[in-house]
PDB file of C-alpha atoms in Angstrom:
ATOM      1  CA  MET A 248     219.085 -97.185 -49.635  1.00 78.00           C
ATOM      2  CA  GLU A 249     216.310 -98.026 -52.070  1.00 83.00           C
ATOM      3  CA  GLU A 250     215.725 -94.318 -52.713  1.00 86.00           C
ATOM      4  CA  MET A 251     219.362 -93.895 -53.672  1.00 85.00           C
ATOM      5  CA  LEU A 252     219.061 -96.702 -56.244  1.00 88.00           C
ATOM      6  CA  TRP A 253     216.008 -95.040 -57.793  1.00 88.00           C
ATOM      7  CA  ILE A 254     217.835 -91.715 -57.983  1.00 87.00           C
ATOM      8  CA  MET A 255     220.839 -93.384 -59.636  1.00 87.00           C
ATOM      9  CA  LEU A 256     218.548 -95.136 -62.115  1.00 88.00           C
ATOM     10  CA  LEU A 257     216.854 -91.849 -62.962  1.00 89.00           C
ATOM     11  CA  VAL A 258     220.227 -90.134 -63.462  1.00 86.00           C
ATOM     12  CA  CYS A 259     221.403 -92.968 -65.735  1.00 85.00           C
ATOM     13  CA  LEU A 260     218.241 -92.771 -67.847  1.00 86.00           C
ATOM     14  CA  ALA A 261     218.502 -88.991 -68.144  1.00 86.00           C
ATOM     15  CA  SER A 262     222.164 -89.297 -69.115  1.00 82.00           C
ATOM     16  CA  ALA A 263     221.375 -91.905 -71.783  1.00 80.00           C
ATOM     17  CA  PHE A 264     218.619 -89.700 -73.193  1.00 82.00           C
ATOM     18  CA  TRP A 265     220.945 -86.679 -73.261  1.00 86.00           C
ATOM     19  CA  GLN A 266     223.686 -88.689 -74.984  1.00 83.00           C
ATOM     20  CA  GLN A 267     221.205 -89.954 -77.593  1.00 84.00           C
ATOM     21  CA  ARG A 268     220.020 -86.411 -78.355  1.00 87.00           C
ATOM     22  CA  ARG A 269     223.612 -85.202 -78.643  1.00 91.00           C
ATOM     23  CA  GLN A 270     224.465 -88.057 -81.009  1.00 88.00           C
ATOM     24  CA  ALA A 271     221.425 -87.296 -83.194  1.00 90.00           C
ATOM     25  CA  GLU A 272     222.428 -83.629 -83.405  1.00 92.00           C
ATOM     26  CA  LEU A 273     226.008 -84.534 -84.379  1.00 93.00           C
ATOM     27  CA  ALA A 274     224.724 -86.978 -87.017  1.00 93.00           C
ATOM     28  CA  TRP A 275     222.521 -84.263 -88.521  1.00 95.00           C
ATOM     29  CA  GLN A 276     225.389 -81.734 -88.563  1.00 94.00           C
ATOM     30  CA  TYR A 277     227.752 -84.250 -90.164  1.00 95.00           C
ATOM     31  CA  LEU A 278     225.220 -85.163 -92.870  1.00 95.00           C
ATOM     32  CA  ARG A 279     224.497 -81.515 -93.598  1.00 95.00           C
ATOM     33  CA  ARG A 280     228.226 -80.837 -94.145  1.00 95.00           C
ATOM     34  CA  TYR A 281     228.685 -84.050 -96.145  1.00 94.00           C
ATOM     35  CA  CYS A 282     225.818 -83.225 -98.491  1.00 92.00           C
ATOM     36  CA  LYS A 283     227.018 -79.660 -98.933  1.00 93.00           C
ATOM     37  CA  GLN A 284     230.554 -80.836 -99.820  1.00 93.00           C
ATOM     38  CA  HIS A 285     229.184 -83.305-102.385  1.00 91.00           C
ATOM     39  CA  GLU A 286     226.613 -80.875-103.800  1.00 89.00           C
ATOM     40  CA  LEU A 287     223.665 -82.940-102.557  1.00 91.00           C
ATOM     41  CA  GLN A 288     220.423 -81.810-100.970  1.00 91.00           C
ATOM     42  CA  LEU A 289     219.707 -83.371 -97.554  1.00 92.00           C
ATOM     43  CA  LEU A 290     215.988 -84.135 -97.318  1.00 92.00           C
ATOM     44  CA  SER A 291     215.518 -86.004 -94.019  1.00 92.00           C
ATOM     45  CA  VAL A 292     217.356 -87.849 -91.236  1.00 93.00           C
ATOM     46  CA  ALA A 293     215.971 -90.494 -88.876  1.00 91.00           C
ATOM     47  CA  ARG A 294     217.485 -92.995 -86.478  1.00 91.00           C
ATOM     48  CA  SER A 295     216.979 -96.434 -87.937  1.00 88.00           C
ATOM     49  CA  HIS A 296     218.301 -99.003 -85.483  1.00 88.00           C
ATOM     50  CA  ARG A 297     221.127-100.013 -83.192  1.00 88.00           C
ATOM     51  CA  ARG A 298     223.305-103.041 -83.576  1.00 86.00           C
ATOM     52  CA  LEU A 299     226.138-104.739 -81.802  1.00 84.00           C
ATOM     53  CA  ALA A 300     229.348-105.022 -83.812  1.00 80.00           C
ATOM     54  CA  ARG A 301     232.148-107.442 -83.111  1.00 81.00           C
ATOM     55  CA  ARG A 302     235.905-107.051 -83.353  1.00 79.00           C
ATOM     56  CA  PRO A 303     236.004-104.818 -81.398  1.00 81.00           C
ATOM     57  CA  LEU A 304     232.774-105.251 -79.499  1.00 81.00           C
ATOM     58  CA  ARG A 305     230.820-101.978 -79.749  1.00 83.00           C
ATOM     59  CA  LEU A 306     227.341-100.537 -80.034  1.00 85.00           C
ATOM     60  CA  LEU A 307     226.576 -98.841 -83.354  1.00 90.00           C
ATOM     61  CA  THR A 308     223.656 -96.536 -84.094  1.00 91.00           C
ATOM     62  CA  CYS A 309     222.427 -96.333 -87.684  1.00 94.00           C
ATOM     63  CA  TYR A 310     220.695 -93.297 -89.157  1.00 95.00           C
ATOM     64  CA  GLU A 311     218.902 -93.387 -92.490  1.00 95.00           C
ATOM     65  CA  PHE A 312     218.848 -90.222 -94.529  1.00 95.00           C
ATOM     66  CA  GLU A 313     217.255 -89.163 -97.771  1.00 95.00           C
ATOM     67  CA  PHE A 314     219.079 -86.969-100.218  1.00 94.00           C
ATOM     68  CA  SER A 315     218.694 -85.670-103.751  1.00 91.00           C
ATOM     69  CA  SER A 316     221.368 -84.945-106.299  1.00 86.00           C
ATOM     70  CA  ASP A 317     219.230 -83.295-108.966  1.00 85.00           C
ATOM     71  CA  GLY A 318     216.154 -81.986-107.151  1.00 81.00           C
ATOM     72  CA  GLU A 319     213.900 -84.609-108.762  1.00 83.00           C
ATOM     73  CA  SER A 320     215.035 -88.034-107.593  1.00 87.00           C
ATOM     74  CA  HIS A 321     215.767 -89.058-104.038  1.00 89.00           C
ATOM     75  CA  TYR A 322     217.991 -91.726-102.555  1.00 93.00           C
ATOM     76  CA  LEU A 323     218.355 -93.428 -99.172  1.00 95.00           C
ATOM     77  CA  GLY A 324     221.739 -93.552 -97.439  1.00 95.00           C
ATOM     78  CA  THR A 325     222.948 -94.825 -94.075  1.00 95.00           C
ATOM     79  CA  LEU A 326     225.187 -93.137 -91.512  1.00 96.00           C
ATOM     80  CA  THR A 327     226.661 -95.332 -88.775  1.00 93.00           C
ATOM     81  CA  MET A 328     227.835 -93.791 -85.519  1.00 93.00           C
ATOM     82  CA  GLN A 329     229.780 -95.223 -82.615  1.00 89.00           C
ATOM     83  CA  GLY A 330     229.093 -93.023 -79.637  1.00 85.00           C
ATOM     84  CA  LEU A 331     229.737 -89.467 -80.788  1.00 87.00           C
ATOM     85  CA  ASN A 332     231.975 -90.482 -83.702  1.00 89.00           C
ATOM     86  CA  VAL A 333     231.085 -91.317 -87.295  1.00 92.00           C
ATOM     87  CA  ALA A 334     231.928 -94.963 -88.005  1.00 90.00           C
ATOM     88  CA  GLY A 335     230.878 -94.946 -91.666  1.00 92.00           C
ATOM     89  CA  ILE A 336     228.562 -93.672 -94.335  1.00 95.00           C
ATOM     90  CA  ASP A 337     226.976 -95.661 -97.134  1.00 94.00           C
ATOM     91  CA  ILE A 338     225.243 -94.037-100.092  1.00 91.00           C
ATOM     92  CA  PRO A 339     223.859 -95.734-103.191  1.00 91.00           C
ATOM     93  CA  PRO A 340     224.893 -94.901-106.752  1.00 88.00           C
ATOM     94  CA  HIS A 341     223.136 -91.695-107.767  1.00 85.00           C
ATOM     95  CA  ARG A 342     223.101 -89.083-110.477  1.00 80.00           C
ATOM     96  CA  LEU A 343     225.898 -86.595-110.206  1.00 77.00           C
ATOM     97  CA  PRO A 344     224.952 -82.972-109.515  1.00 68.00           C
ATOM     98  CA  GLY A 345     224.714 -80.929-112.694  1.00 65.00           C
ATOM     99  CA  GLY A 346     223.540 -83.852-114.836  1.00 58.00           C
ATOM    100  CA  GLY A 347     226.987 -85.485-115.116  1.00 53.00           C
TER     101      GLY A 347
END
């Protein structure tokens, strides 16, 4: 019986790791499309932290990303994901592409 518990624990850990990798890939794809649509250059993406949100109770994963609008300056934005879905994106004020 103890062996079965260890196997189940191992399967749960592998599943959590797989889900985390899938979420990171989806976050990267979403940010790549977002930056392309807004004429921004995506520089880097990294998972920042996880937090528990209330109303409704849910686990959110936050990714920080760097982007540039003019090729010279860079800015730090945040993408929040709930599971495999985007819950929100927050970017600071930045120069518009093309010097506008």
